[in-house]
Short mmCIF file of C-alpha atoms (C1' of nucleotides) in Angstrom, two decimals:
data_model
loop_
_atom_site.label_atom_id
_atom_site.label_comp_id
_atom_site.label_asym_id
_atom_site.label_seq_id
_atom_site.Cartn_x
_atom_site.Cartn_y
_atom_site.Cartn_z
CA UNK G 1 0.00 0.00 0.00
CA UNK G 2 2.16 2.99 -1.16
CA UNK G 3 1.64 6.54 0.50
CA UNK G 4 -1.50 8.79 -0.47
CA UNK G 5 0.13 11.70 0.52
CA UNK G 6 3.64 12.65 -1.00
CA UNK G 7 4.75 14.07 1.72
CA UNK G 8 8.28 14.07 0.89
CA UNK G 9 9.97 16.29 3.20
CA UNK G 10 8.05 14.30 6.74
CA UNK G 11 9.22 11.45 5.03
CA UNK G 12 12.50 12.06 5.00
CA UNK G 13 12.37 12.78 8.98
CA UNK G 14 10.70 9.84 9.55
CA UNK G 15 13.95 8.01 7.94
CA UNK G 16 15.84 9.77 9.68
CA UNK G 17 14.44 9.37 13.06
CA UNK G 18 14.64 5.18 11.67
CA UNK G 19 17.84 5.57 11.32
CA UNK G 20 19.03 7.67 14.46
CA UNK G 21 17.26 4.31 16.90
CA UNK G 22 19.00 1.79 14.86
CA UNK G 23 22.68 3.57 15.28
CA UNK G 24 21.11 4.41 19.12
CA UNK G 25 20.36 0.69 19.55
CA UNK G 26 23.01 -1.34 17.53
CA UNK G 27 25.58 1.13 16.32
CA UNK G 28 26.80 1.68 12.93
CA UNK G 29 28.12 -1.81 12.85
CA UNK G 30 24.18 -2.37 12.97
CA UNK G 31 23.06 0.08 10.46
CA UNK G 32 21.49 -2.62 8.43
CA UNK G 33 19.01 -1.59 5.32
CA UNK G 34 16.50 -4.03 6.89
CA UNK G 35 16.74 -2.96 10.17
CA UNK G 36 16.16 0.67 9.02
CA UNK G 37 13.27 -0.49 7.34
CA UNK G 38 11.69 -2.36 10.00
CA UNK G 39 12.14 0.04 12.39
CA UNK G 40 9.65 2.23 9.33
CA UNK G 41 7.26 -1.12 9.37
CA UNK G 42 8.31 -0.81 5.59
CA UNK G 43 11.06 -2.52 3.10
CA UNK G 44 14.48 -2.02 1.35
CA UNK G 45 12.90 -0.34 -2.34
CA UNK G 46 11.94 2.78 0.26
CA UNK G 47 15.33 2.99 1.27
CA UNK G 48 16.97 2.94 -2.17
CA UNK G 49 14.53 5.36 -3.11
CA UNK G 50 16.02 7.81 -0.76
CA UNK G 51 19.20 6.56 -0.72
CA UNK G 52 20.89 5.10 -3.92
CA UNK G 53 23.61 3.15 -1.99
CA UNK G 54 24.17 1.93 1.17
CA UNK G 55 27.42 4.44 1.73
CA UNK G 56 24.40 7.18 0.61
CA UNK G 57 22.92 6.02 3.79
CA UNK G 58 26.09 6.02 5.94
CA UNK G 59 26.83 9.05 4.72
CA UNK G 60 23.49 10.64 5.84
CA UNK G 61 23.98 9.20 9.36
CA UNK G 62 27.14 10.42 10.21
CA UNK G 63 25.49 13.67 8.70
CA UNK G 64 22.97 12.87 11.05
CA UNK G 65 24.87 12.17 14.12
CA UNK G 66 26.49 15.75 13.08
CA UNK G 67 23.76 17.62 13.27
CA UNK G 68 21.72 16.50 16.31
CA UNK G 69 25.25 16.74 18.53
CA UNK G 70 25.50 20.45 17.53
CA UNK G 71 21.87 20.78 17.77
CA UNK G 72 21.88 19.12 21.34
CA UNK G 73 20.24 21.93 23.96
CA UNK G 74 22.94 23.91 24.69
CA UNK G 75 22.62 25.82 28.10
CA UNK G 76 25.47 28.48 26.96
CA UNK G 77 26.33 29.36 30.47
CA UNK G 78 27.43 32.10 31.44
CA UNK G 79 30.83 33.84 31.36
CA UNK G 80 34.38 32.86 31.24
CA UNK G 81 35.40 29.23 33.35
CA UNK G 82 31.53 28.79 34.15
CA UNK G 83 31.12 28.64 30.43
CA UNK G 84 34.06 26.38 29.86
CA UNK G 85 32.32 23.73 32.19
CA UNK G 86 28.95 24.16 31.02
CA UNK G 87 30.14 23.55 27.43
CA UNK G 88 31.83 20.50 28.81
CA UNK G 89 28.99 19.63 30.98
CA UNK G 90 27.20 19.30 27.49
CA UNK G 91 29.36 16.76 26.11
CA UNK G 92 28.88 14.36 29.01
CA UNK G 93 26.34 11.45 28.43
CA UNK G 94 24.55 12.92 31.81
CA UNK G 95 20.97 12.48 30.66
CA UNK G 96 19.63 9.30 27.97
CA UNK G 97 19.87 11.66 25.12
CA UNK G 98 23.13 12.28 25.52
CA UNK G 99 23.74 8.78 26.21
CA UNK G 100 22.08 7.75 22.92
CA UNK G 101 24.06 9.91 21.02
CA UNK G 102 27.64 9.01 22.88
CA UNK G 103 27.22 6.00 22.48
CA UNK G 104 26.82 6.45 18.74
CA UNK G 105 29.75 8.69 18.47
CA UNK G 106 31.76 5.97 20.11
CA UNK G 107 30.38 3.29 17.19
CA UNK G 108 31.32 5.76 14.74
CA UNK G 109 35.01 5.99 15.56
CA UNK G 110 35.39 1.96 14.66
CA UNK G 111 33.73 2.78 10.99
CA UNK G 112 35.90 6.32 10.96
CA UNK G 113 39.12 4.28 11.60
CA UNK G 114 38.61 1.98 9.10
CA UNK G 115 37.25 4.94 6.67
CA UNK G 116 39.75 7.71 6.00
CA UNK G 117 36.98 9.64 4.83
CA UNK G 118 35.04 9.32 7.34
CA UNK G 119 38.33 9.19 9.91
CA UNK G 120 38.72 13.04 8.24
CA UNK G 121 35.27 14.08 8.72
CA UNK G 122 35.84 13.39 12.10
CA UNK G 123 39.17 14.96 12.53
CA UNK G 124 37.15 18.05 11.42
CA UNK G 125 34.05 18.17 13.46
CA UNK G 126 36.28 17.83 16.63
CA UNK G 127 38.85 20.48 15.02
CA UNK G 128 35.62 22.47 15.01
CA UNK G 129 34.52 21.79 18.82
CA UNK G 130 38.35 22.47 19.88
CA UNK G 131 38.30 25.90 19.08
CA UNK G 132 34.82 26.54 19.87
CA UNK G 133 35.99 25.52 23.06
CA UNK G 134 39.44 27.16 23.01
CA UNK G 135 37.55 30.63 22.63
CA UNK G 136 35.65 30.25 25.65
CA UNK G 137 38.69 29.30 27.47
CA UNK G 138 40.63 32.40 25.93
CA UNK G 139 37.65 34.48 27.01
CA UNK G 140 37.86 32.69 30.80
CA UNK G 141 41.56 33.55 30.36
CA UNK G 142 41.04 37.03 30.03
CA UNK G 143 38.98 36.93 32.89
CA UNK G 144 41.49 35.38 35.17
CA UNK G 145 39.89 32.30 35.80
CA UNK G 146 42.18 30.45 34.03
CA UNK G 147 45.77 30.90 33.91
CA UNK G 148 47.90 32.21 30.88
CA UNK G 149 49.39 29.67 28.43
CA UNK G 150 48.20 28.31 24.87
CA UNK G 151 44.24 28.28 24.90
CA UNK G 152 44.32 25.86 21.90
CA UNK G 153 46.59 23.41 23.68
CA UNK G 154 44.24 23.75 27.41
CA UNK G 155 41.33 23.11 24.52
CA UNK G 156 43.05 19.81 23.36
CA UNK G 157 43.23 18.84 26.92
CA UNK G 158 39.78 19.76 27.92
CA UNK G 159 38.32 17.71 25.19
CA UNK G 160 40.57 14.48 25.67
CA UNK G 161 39.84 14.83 29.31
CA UNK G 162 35.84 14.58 28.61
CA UNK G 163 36.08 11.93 25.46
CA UNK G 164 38.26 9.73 28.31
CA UNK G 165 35.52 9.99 30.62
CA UNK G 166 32.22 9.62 28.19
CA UNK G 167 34.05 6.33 27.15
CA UNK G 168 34.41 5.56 30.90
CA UNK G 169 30.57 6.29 31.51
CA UNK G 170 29.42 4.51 28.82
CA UNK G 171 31.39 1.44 29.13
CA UNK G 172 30.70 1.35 33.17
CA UNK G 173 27.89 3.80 34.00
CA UNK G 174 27.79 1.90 37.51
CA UNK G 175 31.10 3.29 38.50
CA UNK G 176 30.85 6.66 36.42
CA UNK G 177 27.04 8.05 37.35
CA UNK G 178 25.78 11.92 36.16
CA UNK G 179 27.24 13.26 39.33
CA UNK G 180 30.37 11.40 39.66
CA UNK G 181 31.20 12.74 36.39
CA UNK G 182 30.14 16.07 37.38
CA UNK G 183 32.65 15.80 39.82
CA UNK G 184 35.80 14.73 38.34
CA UNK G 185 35.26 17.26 35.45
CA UNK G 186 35.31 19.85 38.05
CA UNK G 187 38.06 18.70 39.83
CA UNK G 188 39.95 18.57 36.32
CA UNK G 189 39.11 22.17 35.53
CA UNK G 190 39.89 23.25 39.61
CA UNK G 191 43.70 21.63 39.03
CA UNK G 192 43.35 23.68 35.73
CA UNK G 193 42.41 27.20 37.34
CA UNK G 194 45.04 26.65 40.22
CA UNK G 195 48.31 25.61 37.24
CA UNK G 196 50.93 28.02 36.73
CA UNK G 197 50.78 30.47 34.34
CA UNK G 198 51.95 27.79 31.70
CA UNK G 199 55.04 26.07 30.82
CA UNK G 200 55.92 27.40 27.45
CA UNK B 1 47.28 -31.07 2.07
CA UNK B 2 47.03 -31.51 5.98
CA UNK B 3 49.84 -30.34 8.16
CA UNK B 4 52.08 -33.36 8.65
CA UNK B 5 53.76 -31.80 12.05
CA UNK B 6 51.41 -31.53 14.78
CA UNK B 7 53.04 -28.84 17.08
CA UNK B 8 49.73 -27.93 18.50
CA UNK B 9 50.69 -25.27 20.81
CA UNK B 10 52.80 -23.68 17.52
CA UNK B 11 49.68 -23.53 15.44
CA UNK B 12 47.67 -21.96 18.05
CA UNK B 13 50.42 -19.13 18.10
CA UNK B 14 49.82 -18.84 14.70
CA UNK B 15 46.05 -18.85 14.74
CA UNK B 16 46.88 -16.32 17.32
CA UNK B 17 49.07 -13.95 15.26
CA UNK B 18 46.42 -13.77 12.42
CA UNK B 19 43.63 -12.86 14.31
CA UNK B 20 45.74 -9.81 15.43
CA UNK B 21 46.07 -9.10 12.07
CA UNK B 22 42.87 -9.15 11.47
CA UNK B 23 42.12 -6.62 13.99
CA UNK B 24 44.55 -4.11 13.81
CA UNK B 25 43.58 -3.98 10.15
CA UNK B 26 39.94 -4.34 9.98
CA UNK B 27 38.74 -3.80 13.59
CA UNK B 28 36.42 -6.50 15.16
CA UNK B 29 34.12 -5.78 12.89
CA UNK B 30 36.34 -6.91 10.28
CA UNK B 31 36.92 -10.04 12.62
CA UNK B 32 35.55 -12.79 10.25
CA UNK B 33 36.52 -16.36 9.95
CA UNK B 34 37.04 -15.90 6.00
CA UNK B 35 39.38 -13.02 7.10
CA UNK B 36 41.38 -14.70 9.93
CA UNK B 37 42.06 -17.84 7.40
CA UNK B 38 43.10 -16.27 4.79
CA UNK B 39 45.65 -14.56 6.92
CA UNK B 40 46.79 -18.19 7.70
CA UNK B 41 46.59 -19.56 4.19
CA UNK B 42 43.89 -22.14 5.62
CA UNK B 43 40.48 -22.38 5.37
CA UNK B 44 37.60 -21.95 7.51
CA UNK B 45 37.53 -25.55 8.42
CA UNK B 46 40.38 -24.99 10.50
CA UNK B 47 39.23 -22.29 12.42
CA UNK B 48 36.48 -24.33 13.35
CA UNK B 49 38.40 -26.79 13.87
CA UNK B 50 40.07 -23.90 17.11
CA UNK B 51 36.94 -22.46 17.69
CA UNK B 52 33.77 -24.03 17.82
CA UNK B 53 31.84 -21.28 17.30
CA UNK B 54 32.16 -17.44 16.42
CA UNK B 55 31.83 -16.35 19.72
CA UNK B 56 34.66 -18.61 20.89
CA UNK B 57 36.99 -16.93 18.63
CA UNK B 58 35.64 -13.41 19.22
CA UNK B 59 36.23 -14.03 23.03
CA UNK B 60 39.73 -15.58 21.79
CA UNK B 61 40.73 -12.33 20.65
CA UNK B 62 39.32 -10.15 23.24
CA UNK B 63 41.47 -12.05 25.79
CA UNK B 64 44.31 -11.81 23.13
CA UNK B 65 43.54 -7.83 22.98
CA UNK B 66 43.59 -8.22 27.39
CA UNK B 67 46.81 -10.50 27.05
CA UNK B 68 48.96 -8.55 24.77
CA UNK B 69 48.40 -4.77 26.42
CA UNK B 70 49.59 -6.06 29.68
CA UNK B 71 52.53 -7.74 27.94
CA UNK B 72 53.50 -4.77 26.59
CA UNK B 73 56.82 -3.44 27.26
CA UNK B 74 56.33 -1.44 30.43
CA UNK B 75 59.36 0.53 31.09
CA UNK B 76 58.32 0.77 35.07
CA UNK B 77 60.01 3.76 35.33
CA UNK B 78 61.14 4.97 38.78
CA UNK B 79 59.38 5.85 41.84
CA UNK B 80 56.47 8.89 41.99
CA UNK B 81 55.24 10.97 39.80
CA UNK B 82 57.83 9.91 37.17
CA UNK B 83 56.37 6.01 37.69
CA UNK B 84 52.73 8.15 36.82
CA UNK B 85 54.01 9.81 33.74
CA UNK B 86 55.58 6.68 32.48
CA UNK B 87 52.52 4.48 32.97
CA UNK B 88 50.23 7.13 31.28
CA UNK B 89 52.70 7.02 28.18
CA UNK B 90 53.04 3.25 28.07
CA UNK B 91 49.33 3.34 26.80
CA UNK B 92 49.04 6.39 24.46
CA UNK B 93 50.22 5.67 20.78
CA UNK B 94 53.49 6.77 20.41
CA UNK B 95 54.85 3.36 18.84
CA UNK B 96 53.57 1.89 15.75
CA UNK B 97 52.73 -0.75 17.78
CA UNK B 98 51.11 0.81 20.77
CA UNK B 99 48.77 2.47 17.38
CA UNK B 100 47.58 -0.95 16.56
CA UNK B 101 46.88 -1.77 20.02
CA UNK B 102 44.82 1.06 20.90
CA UNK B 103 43.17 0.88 17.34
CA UNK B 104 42.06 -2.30 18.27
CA UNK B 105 41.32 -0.98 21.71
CA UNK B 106 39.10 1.24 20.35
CA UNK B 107 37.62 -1.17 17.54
CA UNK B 108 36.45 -3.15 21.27
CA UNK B 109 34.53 -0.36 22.41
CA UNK B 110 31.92 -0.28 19.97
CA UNK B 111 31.33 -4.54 20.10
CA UNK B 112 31.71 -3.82 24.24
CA UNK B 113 28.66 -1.79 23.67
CA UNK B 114 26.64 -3.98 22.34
CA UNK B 115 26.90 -6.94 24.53
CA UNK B 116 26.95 -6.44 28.50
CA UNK B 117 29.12 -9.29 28.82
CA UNK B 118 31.84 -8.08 26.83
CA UNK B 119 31.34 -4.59 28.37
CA UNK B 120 31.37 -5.86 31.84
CA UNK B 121 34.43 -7.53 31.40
CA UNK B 122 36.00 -4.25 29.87
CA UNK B 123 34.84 -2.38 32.54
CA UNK B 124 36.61 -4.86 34.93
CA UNK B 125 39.87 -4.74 33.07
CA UNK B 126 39.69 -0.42 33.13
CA UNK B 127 38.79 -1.12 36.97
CA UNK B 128 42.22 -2.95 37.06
CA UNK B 129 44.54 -0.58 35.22
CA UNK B 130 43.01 2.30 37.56
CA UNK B 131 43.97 0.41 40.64
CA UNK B 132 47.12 0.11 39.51
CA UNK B 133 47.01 3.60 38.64
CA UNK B 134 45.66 4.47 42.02
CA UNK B 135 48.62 3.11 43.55
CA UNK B 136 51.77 5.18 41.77
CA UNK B 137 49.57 8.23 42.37
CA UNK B 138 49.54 7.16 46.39
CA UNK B 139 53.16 6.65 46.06
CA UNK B 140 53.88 10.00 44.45
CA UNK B 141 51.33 11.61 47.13
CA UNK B 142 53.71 10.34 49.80
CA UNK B 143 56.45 11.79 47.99
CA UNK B 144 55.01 15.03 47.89
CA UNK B 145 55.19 15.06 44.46
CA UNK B 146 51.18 15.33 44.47
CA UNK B 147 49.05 16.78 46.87
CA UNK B 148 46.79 15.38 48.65
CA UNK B 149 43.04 13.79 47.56
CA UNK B 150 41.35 11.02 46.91
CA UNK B 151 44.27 8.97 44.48
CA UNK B 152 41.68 6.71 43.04
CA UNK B 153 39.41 9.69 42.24
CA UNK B 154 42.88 11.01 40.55
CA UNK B 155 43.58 7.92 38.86
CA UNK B 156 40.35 7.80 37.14
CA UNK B 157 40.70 11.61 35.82
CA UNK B 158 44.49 10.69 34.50
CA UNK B 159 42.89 7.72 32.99
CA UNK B 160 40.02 9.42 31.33
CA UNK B 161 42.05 12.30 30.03
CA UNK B 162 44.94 9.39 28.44
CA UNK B 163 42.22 7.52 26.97
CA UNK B 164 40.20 10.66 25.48
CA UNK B 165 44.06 11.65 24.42
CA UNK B 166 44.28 8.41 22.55
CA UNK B 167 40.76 8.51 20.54
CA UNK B 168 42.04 12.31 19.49
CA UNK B 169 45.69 10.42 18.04
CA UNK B 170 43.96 7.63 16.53
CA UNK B 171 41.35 9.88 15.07
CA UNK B 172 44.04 12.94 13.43
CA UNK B 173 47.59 11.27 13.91
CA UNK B 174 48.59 14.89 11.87
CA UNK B 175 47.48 16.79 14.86
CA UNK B 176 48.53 14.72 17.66
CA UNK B 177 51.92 13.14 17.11
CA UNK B 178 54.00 11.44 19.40
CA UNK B 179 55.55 14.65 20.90
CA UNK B 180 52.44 16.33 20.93
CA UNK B 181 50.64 13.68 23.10
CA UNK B 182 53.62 13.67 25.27
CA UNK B 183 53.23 17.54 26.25
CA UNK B 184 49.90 17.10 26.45
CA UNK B 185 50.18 14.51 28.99
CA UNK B 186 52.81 16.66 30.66
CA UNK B 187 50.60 19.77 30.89
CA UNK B 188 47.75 17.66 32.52
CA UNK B 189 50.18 16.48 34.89
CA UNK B 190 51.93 19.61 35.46
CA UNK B 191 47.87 20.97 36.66
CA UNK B 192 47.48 18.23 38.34
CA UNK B 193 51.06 18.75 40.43
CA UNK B 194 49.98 22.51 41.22
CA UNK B 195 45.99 21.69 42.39
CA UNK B 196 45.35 22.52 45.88
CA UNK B 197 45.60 19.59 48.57
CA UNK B 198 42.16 18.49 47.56
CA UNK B 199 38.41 20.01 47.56
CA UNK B 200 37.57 16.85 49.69
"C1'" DC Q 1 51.04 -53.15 12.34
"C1'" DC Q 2 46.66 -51.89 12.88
"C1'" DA Q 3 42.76 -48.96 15.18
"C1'" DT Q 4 41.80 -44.69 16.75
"C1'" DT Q 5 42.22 -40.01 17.10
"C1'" DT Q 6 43.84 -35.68 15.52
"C1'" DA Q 7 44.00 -31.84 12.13
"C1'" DC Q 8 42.71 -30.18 8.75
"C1'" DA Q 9 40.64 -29.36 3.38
"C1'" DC Q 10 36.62 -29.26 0.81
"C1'" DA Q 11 32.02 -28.42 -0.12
"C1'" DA Q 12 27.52 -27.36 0.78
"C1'" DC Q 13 23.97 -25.03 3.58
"C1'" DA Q 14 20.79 -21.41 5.47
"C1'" DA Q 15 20.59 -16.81 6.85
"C1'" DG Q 16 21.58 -12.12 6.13
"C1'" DT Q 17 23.56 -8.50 3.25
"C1'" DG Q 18 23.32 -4.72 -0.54
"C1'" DT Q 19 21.61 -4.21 -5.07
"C1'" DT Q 20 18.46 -4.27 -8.99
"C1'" DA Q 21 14.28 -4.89 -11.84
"C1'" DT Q 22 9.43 -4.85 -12.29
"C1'" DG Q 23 5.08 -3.14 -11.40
"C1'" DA Q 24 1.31 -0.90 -9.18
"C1'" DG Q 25 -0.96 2.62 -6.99
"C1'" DT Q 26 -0.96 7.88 -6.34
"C1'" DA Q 27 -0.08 12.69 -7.44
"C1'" DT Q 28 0.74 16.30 -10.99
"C1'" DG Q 29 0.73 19.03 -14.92
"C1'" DT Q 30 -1.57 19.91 -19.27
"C1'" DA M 1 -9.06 13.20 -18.94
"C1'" DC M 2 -4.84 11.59 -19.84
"C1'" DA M 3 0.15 11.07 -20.04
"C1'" DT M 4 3.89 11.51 -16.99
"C1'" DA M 5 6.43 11.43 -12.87
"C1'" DC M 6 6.63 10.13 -8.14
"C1'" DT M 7 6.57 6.74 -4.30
"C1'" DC M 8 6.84 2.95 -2.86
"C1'" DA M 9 6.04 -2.87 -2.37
"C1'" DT M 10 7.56 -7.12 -4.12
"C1'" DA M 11 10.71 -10.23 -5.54
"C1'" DA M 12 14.74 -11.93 -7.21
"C1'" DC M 13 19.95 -11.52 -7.67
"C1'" DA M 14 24.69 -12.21 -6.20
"C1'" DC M 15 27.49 -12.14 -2.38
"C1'" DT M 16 29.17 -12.75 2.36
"C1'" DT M 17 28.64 -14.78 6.70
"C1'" DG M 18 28.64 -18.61 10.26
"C1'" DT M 19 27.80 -23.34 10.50
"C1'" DT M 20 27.85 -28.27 9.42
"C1'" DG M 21 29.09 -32.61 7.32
"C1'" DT M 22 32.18 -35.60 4.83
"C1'" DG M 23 36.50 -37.29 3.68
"C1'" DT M 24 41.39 -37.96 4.22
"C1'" DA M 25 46.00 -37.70 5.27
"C1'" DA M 26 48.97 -37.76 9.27
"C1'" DA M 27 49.98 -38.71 14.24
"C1'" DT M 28 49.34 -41.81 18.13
"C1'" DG M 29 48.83 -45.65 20.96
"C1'" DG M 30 48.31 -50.54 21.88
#
DNA sequence: CCATTTACACAACAAGTGTTATGAGTATGT
DNA sequence: ACATACTCATAACACTTGTTGTGTAAATGG
């Protein structure tokens, strides 16, 4: 029974919501056509309609997984260090959504390593969240909660510090709850605030 | 043409040594039996032969992945905070072979995901390293060369931040060589020297 | 020296995969 | 109203995957 109503644009959302469960419940190593399809109660020919090839449909999910982590709620708190954590705070798989969506950013990096493509998309987008991040900690710098030195290089460190832990969380959310990783974030960024003025 | 020398123990080794391979090239979810024999020149037949079923081989080279990190070369390297340092660097890839490692490391996480079995045994094995952890950061504590705190709450922030530090490497090697990684590490631990005795 | 067991190769199987072709309803423009 | 284009379902395809069975050399043990 083929739609009455050529929606086209819903339609697409609806795929793309399909596709956002499967990587949220089986990771990209799941991203089956089927599975995409049941999860639409429909079959593969929709698929190919919308996507020619299955990389079309990888493609659209790491699009996908793009745009709904930069789309996430983002509190934008504040001034200076207090924004520095609250961007960080963001990252953190603290509530299911932003469980879901860790967990399929860790999935992705097996497919990105074996991708160079995809390894380079990725080298981008977190290029991208570095120095979104090193501005706010420029700005924090300026403001003298943070000490002088490289804001770039205290970016890289921010951001390995918080991929460590989401991997922790996810892989052992017994030992790593919300406010356990509240608390070593902010005992990373208090050693941070109290370093000397920087080494180099 | 059947092998006419029946050095079982050998063979294993061998079986072994391609399903590493395998993984540093492919990932595990590149770990198929096809794969793995050809690696060997053999045919599936023999892998069966190892490994009843596919699960037996993929827990086979999860324990290989356990086996083979701790058995790498771990300079131990004096007493305190230098001991700290050195462990953190033993695991970030600096070596071509410490890459393939934590590629395959990393490969683990997203299969870990997807089974609780697997994932409670990786969280066991990241409980492990952090006790170990725990205990050069006590030692260098008593040296003074840390203040005070919690020095398993410390070891699981150094751990996280290595870890995050090694998905970062794997992901843009151009941006994160070997020296790069290694004043990264040293900033972190440079912060963590200069933090006050310890919110609680 | 023969019987049994080991250690595979070889081949076939069912299930799952992406891909492709065909066709049938529905919308759309003329 | 009718031809055309869109939006799928259906089905078959070639391929890969794990699994299983059969056969056969070599090792082993009595």
């Amino acid at each position: 029974m083929p739609r009455t109503k050529g929606d086209h644009e819903a339609r697409r959302r609806d795929v793309s919501e399909a596709v956002w469960r499967v990587l949220a419940a089986h990771g990209f190593g799941g991203l089956t056509l089927r599975a995409v399809a049941a999860e639409l109660d429909a079959t593969t020919g929709l698929l190919t309609h919308y996507f020619p090839a299955k990389r079309d449909l990888l493609a659209h999910a790491l699009d996908l997984l793009e745009q709904r982590t930069s789309a996430r709620p983002r509190p934008a708190g504040g001034d200076g260090l207090s924004a520095v954590r609250t961007a960080l705070l963001g990252i953190l798989p603290l509530t299911a959504e932003a469980t879901a969506s860790n967990r399929i950013w860790v999935s992705s990096w097996d497919t990105a390593l074996a991708d160079p493509a995809v390894s380079a998309n990725h080298a981008r987008m977190y290029a991208q969240s570095r120095d979104r991040l090193r501005d706010l900690v420029a700005t924090a710098q300026r403001l003298g909660e943070l000490p002088a030195g490289d804001p770039a290089r205290i970016a890289e460190g921010a951001q390995s510090f918080v991929l460590g832990l989401v991997v922790q969380a996810l892989l052992n959310p017994t030992a790593f709850p919300p406010d356990r990783q509240a608390g070593l974030l902010d005992d990373y960024l208090a050693a941070l605030a109290s370093a000397p003025p920087s080494p180099r």
